[in-house]
PDB file of C-alpha atoms in Angstrom:
ATOM      1  CA  UNK F   1     -23.486 -23.698  -4.671  1.00 73.00           C
ATOM      2  CA  UNK F   2     -21.818 -25.527  -7.562  1.00 79.00           C
ATOM      3  CA  UNK F   3     -18.472 -27.239  -7.286  1.00 81.00           C
ATOM      4  CA  UNK F   4     -16.826 -24.757  -9.654  1.00 87.00           C
ATOM      5  CA  UNK F   5     -17.951 -21.798  -7.515  1.00 90.00           C
ATOM      6  CA  UNK F   6     -16.702 -23.478  -4.318  1.00 91.00           C
ATOM      7  CA  UNK F   7     -13.415 -24.224  -6.035  1.00 92.00           C
ATOM      8  CA  UNK F   8     -13.111 -20.607  -7.202  1.00 93.00           C
ATOM      9  CA  UNK F   9     -13.788 -19.300  -3.686  1.00 92.00           C
ATOM     10  CA  UNK F  10     -11.268 -21.715  -2.173  1.00 93.00           C
ATOM     11  CA  UNK F  11      -8.562 -20.994  -4.737  1.00 94.00           C
ATOM     12  CA  UNK F  12      -8.982 -17.225  -4.391  1.00 94.00           C
ATOM     13  CA  UNK F  13      -9.940 -17.015  -0.718  1.00 95.00           C
ATOM     14  CA  UNK F  14      -7.098 -14.752   0.381  1.00 94.00           C
ATOM     15  CA  UNK F  15      -7.650 -12.084  -2.268  1.00 95.00           C
ATOM     16  CA  UNK F  16     -11.458 -12.210  -2.021  1.00 95.00           C
ATOM     17  CA  UNK F  17     -11.393 -11.955   1.777  1.00 97.00           C
ATOM     18  CA  UNK F  18      -9.145  -8.918   1.799  1.00 95.00           C
ATOM     19  CA  UNK F  19     -11.116  -7.223  -0.977  1.00 96.00           C
ATOM     20  CA  UNK F  20     -14.286  -7.784   1.071  1.00 97.00           C
ATOM     21  CA  UNK F  21     -12.626  -6.389   4.202  1.00 97.00           C
ATOM     22  CA  UNK F  22     -11.435  -3.414   2.150  1.00 95.00           C
ATOM     23  CA  UNK F  23     -14.963  -2.698   0.904  1.00 97.00           C
ATOM     24  CA  UNK F  24     -16.413  -2.990   4.413  1.00 97.00           C
ATOM     25  CA  UNK F  25     -13.726  -0.690   5.810  1.00 96.00           C
ATOM     26  CA  UNK F  26     -14.405   1.943   3.136  1.00 96.00           C
ATOM     27  CA  UNK F  27     -18.142   1.785   3.875  1.00 97.00           C
ATOM     28  CA  UNK F  28     -17.462   2.104   7.587  1.00 97.00           C
ATOM     29  CA  UNK F  29     -15.111   5.015   6.970  1.00 96.00           C
ATOM     30  CA  UNK F  30     -17.757   6.725   4.845  1.00 96.00           C
ATOM     31  CA  UNK F  31     -20.401   6.551   7.592  1.00 97.00           C
ATOM     32  CA  UNK F  32     -18.002   7.528  10.377  1.00 97.00           C
ATOM     33  CA  UNK F  33     -16.413  10.302   8.327  1.00 95.00           C
ATOM     34  CA  UNK F  34     -19.813  11.641   7.287  1.00 96.00           C
ATOM     35  CA  UNK F  35     -20.964  11.838  10.903  1.00 97.00           C
ATOM     36  CA  UNK F  36     -17.736  13.534  11.996  1.00 95.00           C
ATOM     37  CA  UNK F  37     -17.847  16.011   9.101  1.00 93.00           C
ATOM     38  CA  UNK F  38     -21.441  16.968   9.883  1.00 95.00           C
ATOM     39  CA  UNK F  39     -20.483  17.436  13.527  1.00 95.00           C
ATOM     40  CA  UNK F  40     -17.872  19.947  12.399  1.00 90.00           C
ATOM     41  CA  UNK F  41     -20.413  21.740  10.181  1.00 91.00           C
ATOM     42  CA  UNK F  42     -22.921  21.877  13.020  1.00 93.00           C
ATOM     43  CA  UNK F  43     -20.286  23.357  15.328  1.00 90.00           C
ATOM     44  CA  UNK F  44     -19.758  26.112  12.746  1.00 87.00           C
ATOM     45  CA  UNK F  45     -23.543  26.658  12.307  1.00 88.00           C
ATOM     46  CA  UNK F  46     -23.381  25.421   8.707  1.00 88.00           C
ATOM     47  CA  UNK F  47     -25.834  23.190   6.824  1.00 91.00           C
ATOM     48  CA  UNK F  48     -25.148  19.467   7.046  1.00 94.00           C
ATOM     49  CA  UNK F  49     -24.557  17.396   3.904  1.00 95.00           C
ATOM     50  CA  UNK F  50     -25.859  13.998   2.804  1.00 96.00           C
ATOM     51  CA  UNK F  51     -23.817  10.801   2.790  1.00 96.00           C
ATOM     52  CA  UNK F  52     -23.658  10.885  -1.023  1.00 96.00           C
ATOM     53  CA  UNK F  53     -22.363  14.452  -0.989  1.00 95.00           C
ATOM     54  CA  UNK F  54     -19.733  13.508   1.567  1.00 95.00           C
ATOM     55  CA  UNK F  55     -18.552  10.479  -0.411  1.00 96.00           C
ATOM     56  CA  UNK F  56     -18.001  12.661  -3.485  1.00 94.00           C
ATOM     57  CA  UNK F  57     -16.257  15.388  -1.496  1.00 94.00           C
ATOM     58  CA  UNK F  58     -12.563  16.165  -1.324  1.00 94.00           C
ATOM     59  CA  UNK F  59     -12.607  15.508   2.444  1.00 93.00           C
ATOM     60  CA  UNK F  60     -13.531  11.847   1.908  1.00 95.00           C
ATOM     61  CA  UNK F  61     -11.193  11.440  -1.071  1.00 95.00           C
ATOM     62  CA  UNK F  62      -8.128  12.836   0.689  1.00 94.00           C
ATOM     63  CA  UNK F  63      -8.600  10.453   3.627  1.00 92.00           C
ATOM     64  CA  UNK F  64      -8.681   7.520   1.195  1.00 93.00           C
ATOM     65  CA  UNK F  65      -5.727   8.671  -0.871  1.00 94.00           C
ATOM     66  CA  UNK F  66      -3.400   9.424   2.024  1.00 91.00           C
ATOM     67  CA  UNK F  67      -3.775   5.824   3.200  1.00 91.00           C
ATOM     68  CA  UNK F  68      -3.471   4.289  -0.257  1.00 94.00           C
ATOM     69  CA  UNK F  69      -0.277   6.140  -1.139  1.00 95.00           C
ATOM     70  CA  UNK F  70       1.455   5.093   2.088  1.00 94.00           C
ATOM     71  CA  UNK F  71       0.533   1.443   1.567  1.00 94.00           C
ATOM     72  CA  UNK F  72       1.849   1.366  -1.986  1.00 96.00           C
ATOM     73  CA  UNK F  73       5.003   3.216  -0.946  1.00 95.00           C
ATOM     74  CA  UNK F  74       5.550   0.446   1.589  1.00 95.00           C
ATOM     75  CA  UNK F  75       5.177  -2.269  -1.066  1.00 94.00           C
ATOM     76  CA  UNK F  76       7.335  -0.393  -3.578  1.00 95.00           C
ATOM     77  CA  UNK F  77      10.221   0.110  -1.156  1.00 95.00           C
ATOM     78  CA  UNK F  78       9.963  -3.406   0.261  1.00 94.00           C
ATOM     79  CA  UNK F  79      10.107  -4.980  -3.201  1.00 94.00           C
ATOM     80  CA  UNK F  80      13.199  -3.083  -4.303  1.00 94.00           C
ATOM     81  CA  UNK F  81      15.087  -2.954  -1.002  1.00 95.00           C
ATOM     82  CA  UNK F  82      14.758  -6.711  -0.429  1.00 94.00           C
ATOM     83  CA  UNK F  83      16.674  -7.281  -3.657  1.00 95.00           C
ATOM     84  CA  UNK F  84      19.811  -5.926  -1.979  1.00 95.00           C
ATOM     85  CA  UNK F  85      19.146  -5.902   1.762  1.00 95.00           C
ATOM     86  CA  UNK F  86      18.773  -8.992   3.949  1.00 94.00           C
ATOM     87  CA  UNK F  87      17.741  -9.660   7.552  1.00 95.00           C
ATOM     88  CA  UNK F  88      19.393 -12.663   9.158  1.00 94.00           C
ATOM     89  CA  UNK F  89      16.825 -15.094  10.516  1.00 94.00           C
ATOM     90  CA  UNK F  90      13.771 -13.447   8.931  1.00 94.00           C
ATOM     91  CA  UNK F  91      11.381 -15.222   6.519  1.00 91.00           C
ATOM     92  CA  UNK F  92      10.742 -11.761   5.035  1.00 92.00           C
ATOM     93  CA  UNK F  93      14.338 -11.768   3.748  1.00 93.00           C
ATOM     94  CA  UNK F  94      15.915 -13.952   1.103  1.00 90.00           C
ATOM     95  CA  UNK F  95      18.952 -16.084   1.913  1.00 90.00           C
ATOM     96  CA  UNK F  96      22.067 -14.174   2.900  1.00 90.00           C
ATOM     97  CA  UNK F  97      24.013 -15.562  -0.080  1.00 90.00           C
ATOM     98  CA  UNK F  98      21.474 -14.364  -2.671  1.00 90.00           C
ATOM     99  CA  UNK F  99      21.923 -10.593  -2.404  1.00 93.00           C
ATOM    100  CA  UNK F 100      21.251  -8.900  -5.735  1.00 93.00           C
ATOM    101  CA  UNK F 101      19.133  -9.694  -8.782  1.00 92.00           C
ATOM    102  CA  UNK F 102      20.380 -13.315  -8.985  1.00 92.00           C
ATOM    103  CA  UNK F 103      21.404 -15.181 -12.133  1.00 92.00           C
ATOM    104  CA  UNK F 104      19.214 -15.894 -15.168  1.00 92.00           C
ATOM    105  CA  UNK F 105      19.285 -19.569 -14.254  1.00 92.00           C
ATOM    106  CA  UNK F 106      18.063 -18.928 -10.702  1.00 91.00           C
ATOM    107  CA  UNK F 107      15.315 -16.638 -11.994  1.00 91.00           C
ATOM    108  CA  UNK F 108      14.417 -19.001 -14.865  1.00 93.00           C
ATOM    109  CA  UNK F 109      14.498 -16.319 -17.547  1.00 92.00           C
ATOM    110  CA  UNK F 110      15.760 -16.196 -21.127  1.00 90.00           C
ATOM    111  CA  UNK F 111      17.129 -19.588 -22.219  1.00 91.00           C
ATOM    112  CA  UNK F 112      16.405 -20.981 -18.739  1.00 92.00           C
ATOM    113  CA  UNK F 113      12.647 -20.307 -18.946  1.00 91.00           C
ATOM    114  CA  UNK F 114      10.366 -23.337 -18.809  1.00 91.00           C
ATOM    115  CA  UNK F 115       7.351 -24.212 -20.969  1.00 91.00           C
ATOM    116  CA  UNK F 116       4.971 -22.727 -18.365  1.00 91.00           C
ATOM    117  CA  UNK F 117       6.998 -19.558 -17.811  1.00 92.00           C
ATOM    118  CA  UNK F 118       5.357 -16.233 -18.819  1.00 93.00           C
ATOM    119  CA  UNK F 119       6.174 -15.361 -22.445  1.00 92.00           C
ATOM    120  CA  UNK F 120       8.057 -12.217 -21.493  1.00 93.00           C
ATOM    121  CA  UNK F 121      10.247 -14.212 -19.097  1.00 92.00           C
ATOM    122  CA  UNK F 122      11.532 -16.179 -22.079  1.00 91.00           C
ATOM    123  CA  UNK F 123      12.058 -13.031 -24.147  1.00 90.00           C
ATOM    124  CA  UNK F 124      15.159 -10.919 -24.100  1.00 84.00           C
ATOM    125  CA  UNK F 125      16.021  -7.246 -24.249  1.00 90.00           C
ATOM    126  CA  UNK F 126      13.624  -4.546 -23.103  1.00 93.00           C
ATOM    127  CA  UNK F 127      10.613  -6.837 -22.668  1.00 94.00           C
ATOM    128  CA  UNK F 128      12.448  -9.033 -20.179  1.00 93.00           C
ATOM    129  CA  UNK F 129      13.924  -6.042 -18.375  1.00 93.00           C
ATOM    130  CA  UNK F 130      10.481  -4.472 -17.945  1.00 95.00           C
ATOM    131  CA  UNK F 131       8.784  -7.699 -16.914  1.00 95.00           C
ATOM    132  CA  UNK F 132      11.552  -8.572 -14.453  1.00 95.00           C
ATOM    133  CA  UNK F 133      10.685  -5.488 -12.381  1.00 95.00           C
ATOM    134  CA  UNK F 134       7.044  -5.061 -13.421  1.00 96.00           C
ATOM    135  CA  UNK F 135       5.613  -5.604  -9.920  1.00 96.00           C
ATOM    136  CA  UNK F 136       7.808  -2.896  -8.430  1.00 96.00           C
ATOM    137  CA  UNK F 137       7.135  -0.494 -11.308  1.00 96.00           C
ATOM    138  CA  UNK F 138       3.362  -0.895 -10.959  1.00 97.00           C
ATOM    139  CA  UNK F 139       3.477  -0.463  -7.173  1.00 96.00           C
ATOM    140  CA  UNK F 140       5.619   2.642  -7.635  1.00 96.00           C
ATOM    141  CA  UNK F 141       3.265   4.056 -10.275  1.00 97.00           C
ATOM    142  CA  UNK F 142       0.222   3.513  -8.042  1.00 97.00           C
ATOM    143  CA  UNK F 143       2.062   5.240  -5.189  1.00 96.00           C
ATOM    144  CA  UNK F 144       2.903   8.271  -7.332  1.00 97.00           C
ATOM    145  CA  UNK F 145      -0.652   8.537  -8.708  1.00 97.00           C
ATOM    146  CA  UNK F 146      -2.277   8.162  -5.286  1.00 96.00           C
ATOM    147  CA  UNK F 147       0.191  10.669  -3.784  1.00 95.00           C
ATOM    148  CA  UNK F 148      -0.733  13.104  -6.561  1.00 96.00           C
ATOM    149  CA  UNK F 149      -4.434  12.449  -5.939  1.00 96.00           C
ATOM    150  CA  UNK F 150      -3.887  13.030  -2.223  1.00 95.00           C
ATOM    151  CA  UNK F 151      -2.238  16.380  -2.911  1.00 96.00           C
ATOM    152  CA  UNK F 152      -5.037  17.501  -5.275  1.00 96.00           C
ATOM    153  CA  UNK F 153      -7.907  16.419  -3.031  1.00 95.00           C
ATOM    154  CA  UNK F 154      -5.978  17.623  -0.001  1.00 94.00           C
ATOM    155  CA  UNK F 155      -5.599  21.165  -1.276  1.00 95.00           C
ATOM    156  CA  UNK F 156      -9.301  21.232  -2.186  1.00 95.00           C
ATOM    157  CA  UNK F 157     -10.320  20.066   1.304  1.00 93.00           C
ATOM    158  CA  UNK F 158      -7.866  22.442   2.956  1.00 93.00           C
ATOM    159  CA  UNK F 159      -9.107  25.416   0.938  1.00 94.00           C
ATOM    160  CA  UNK F 160     -12.735  24.612   1.741  1.00 90.00           C
ATOM    161  CA  UNK F 161     -11.862  24.850   5.412  1.00 88.00           C
ATOM    162  CA  UNK F 162      -9.869  28.031   4.818  1.00 91.00           C
ATOM    163  CA  UNK F 163     -12.839  29.664   3.103  1.00 88.00           C
ATOM    164  CA  UNK F 164     -15.212  28.629   5.892  1.00 84.00           C
ATOM    165  CA  UNK F 165     -12.868  30.408   8.272  1.00 84.00           C
ATOM    166  CA  UNK F 166     -12.628  33.424   5.929  1.00 85.00           C
ATOM    167  CA  UNK F 167      -8.925  32.805   5.267  1.00 91.00           C
ATOM    168  CA  UNK F 168      -7.036  32.892   1.977  1.00 91.00           C
ATOM    169  CA  UNK F 169      -6.788  29.606   0.018  1.00 93.00           C
ATOM    170  CA  UNK F 170      -3.489  28.063  -1.090  1.00 94.00           C
ATOM    171  CA  UNK F 171      -2.296  27.041  -4.529  1.00 96.00           C
ATOM    172  CA  UNK F 172      -1.383  23.400  -5.154  1.00 96.00           C
ATOM    173  CA  UNK F 173       2.322  24.252  -4.986  1.00 95.00           C
ATOM    174  CA  UNK F 174       1.906  26.076  -1.684  1.00 96.00           C
ATOM    175  CA  UNK F 175      -0.108  23.207  -0.220  1.00 95.00           C
ATOM    176  CA  UNK F 176       2.473  20.569  -1.175  1.00 95.00           C
ATOM    177  CA  UNK F 177       4.999  22.534   0.897  1.00 96.00           C
ATOM    178  CA  UNK F 178       2.557  23.206   3.740  1.00 94.00           C
ATOM    179  CA  UNK F 179       2.595  21.598   7.184  1.00 93.00           C
ATOM    180  CA  UNK F 180      -0.925  20.151   6.744  1.00 89.00           C
ATOM    181  CA  UNK F 181       0.138  18.073   3.720  1.00 93.00           C
ATOM    182  CA  UNK F 182       3.309  16.710   5.301  1.00 94.00           C
ATOM    183  CA  UNK F 183       1.599  16.063   8.622  1.00 91.00           C
ATOM    184  CA  UNK F 184      -0.955  13.898   6.805  1.00 89.00           C
ATOM    185  CA  UNK F 185       1.758  12.207   4.737  1.00 93.00           C
ATOM    186  CA  UNK F 186       4.412  11.484   7.359  1.00 94.00           C
ATOM    187  CA  UNK F 187       2.030  10.146   9.990  1.00 90.00           C
ATOM    188  CA  UNK F 188       1.073   7.434   7.490  1.00 91.00           C
ATOM    189  CA  UNK F 189       4.606   6.739   6.284  1.00 95.00           C
ATOM    190  CA  UNK F 190       6.017   6.218   9.771  1.00 94.00           C
ATOM    191  CA  UNK F 191       3.360   3.627  10.602  1.00 92.00           C
ATOM    192  CA  UNK F 192       4.078   1.673   7.402  1.00 93.00           C
ATOM    193  CA  UNK F 193       7.841   1.669   7.984  1.00 95.00           C
ATOM    194  CA  UNK F 194       7.357   0.535  11.582  1.00 94.00           C
ATOM    195  CA  UNK F 195       5.018  -2.267  10.489  1.00 93.00           C
ATOM    196  CA  UNK F 196       7.545  -3.634   7.974  1.00 94.00           C
ATOM    197  CA  UNK F 197      10.430  -3.404  10.453  1.00 95.00           C
ATOM    198  CA  UNK F 198       8.331  -5.146  13.120  1.00 95.00           C
ATOM    199  CA  UNK F 199       7.378  -7.980  10.762  1.00 93.00           C
ATOM    200  CA  UNK F 200      10.940  -8.486   9.554  1.00 92.00           C
ATOM    201  CA  UNK F 201      12.431  -8.517  13.060  1.00 95.00           C
ATOM    202  CA  UNK F 202       9.716 -10.214  15.157  1.00 94.00           C
ATOM    203  CA  UNK F 203       9.406 -13.067  12.640  1.00 94.00           C
ATOM    204  CA  UNK F 204      13.008 -14.010  13.454  1.00 94.00           C
ATOM    205  CA  UNK F 205      11.993 -15.161  16.938  1.00 94.00           C
ATOM    206  CA  UNK F 206       8.211 -15.645  16.807  1.00 94.00           C
ATOM    207  CA  UNK F 207       6.144 -18.105  14.742  1.00 93.00           C
ATOM    208  CA  UNK F 208       2.685 -18.488  13.227  1.00 93.00           C
ATOM    209  CA  UNK F 209       2.091 -22.136  12.469  1.00 92.00           C
ATOM    210  CA  UNK F 210       0.959 -22.799   8.900  1.00 91.00           C
ATOM    211  CA  UNK F 211       1.512 -19.261   7.612  1.00 91.00           C
ATOM    212  CA  UNK F 212       3.848 -18.640   4.649  1.00 88.00           C
ATOM    213  CA  UNK F 213       4.793 -15.364   6.346  1.00 89.00           C
ATOM    214  CA  UNK F 214       6.368 -17.322   9.208  1.00 92.00           C
ATOM    215  CA  UNK F 215       9.126 -19.885   9.435  1.00 91.00           C
ATOM    216  CA  UNK F 216       8.157 -23.432  10.420  1.00 91.00           C
ATOM    217  CA  UNK F 217       7.694 -23.554  14.193  1.00 93.00           C
ATOM    218  CA  UNK F 218      10.770 -25.709  14.720  1.00 93.00           C
ATOM    219  CA  UNK F 219      13.133 -23.683  12.488  1.00 92.00           C
ATOM    220  CA  UNK F 220      16.200 -22.143  14.084  1.00 93.00           C
ATOM    221  CA  UNK F 221      16.140 -18.413  14.793  1.00 93.00           C
ATOM    222  CA  UNK F 222      19.075 -18.028  12.388  1.00 92.00           C
ATOM    223  CA  UNK F 223      17.208 -19.663   9.459  1.00 90.00           C
ATOM    224  CA  UNK F 224      16.831 -16.988   6.803  1.00 92.00           C
ATOM    225  CA  UNK F 225      14.415 -16.892   3.865  1.00 84.00           C
ATOM    226  CA  UNK F 226      12.604 -20.039   5.062  1.00 80.00           C
ATOM    227  CA  UNK F 227       8.804 -20.032   4.915  1.00 74.00           C
ATOM    228  CA  UNK F 228       6.331 -22.363   6.628  1.00 66.00           C
TER     229      UNK F 228
END
C-alpha cells in the first residue's frame, strides 16, 4: 500500500469507517428482512421471492427510509436548536454566553473572513445567508425527501399487505393519516430524541478520554462547550 493511500485512509478514517459500517448494516438488513418476509409469505401459503426481488420491493425501501428520515430529522433539529439553546456543562452545547448566531467577527464572515475561508463566507447578501445555514438546510431537505420516500414506499407496502388479506387499499393521503404510518414514524423519532438528550446530559458528568465528543477527563462538570 502506497504512502498516499495510507495517508488518505488515515485522514478520512472516521467517514470511511462509518460508511463501511453503513454498507454492512444494509446488507445484513437485506438478508434478515428477506428471510423474515419469506417467512410471512410461507405462513400465508404464498410463493417466496428472491433476495433481489426483496431488495427492490417497497417493504425493503420503507424500512430504510423510515430510519433515514429520523436520523436526518435529529441532525436538522440539533443544528438549529443548538444555535439558541444551551446545556450547562455539556460539550454538546456551546458556551452559555454565545447564545444566538454570534457576530460576523466570531464567525469569520464578510470582512472578517481569512484567506483560507470558503469564498461564500467572504461574500455578502444572499450567498452568505445561504452558506451560513447550508448544513442545516441540506439536513432538513434530506429529511423531507426521505420522509416523503417513506410515505410513498410505506403506502405501497401497506397496500400489498391489504390486498393479500383481501382488504381495500388506501390512497397516499389516507395512509399519511393512518396509524401504521405514524407508528412507524414516531417509534423512530422518540429513539432519536432520547439519544440526543442522553448524550447532552450524560456528557456533563461522564468522560471518554481522547474523544472530541467528550470534555477532557479533568474538566469540571460545569465546563460548557469544552471538547477533549
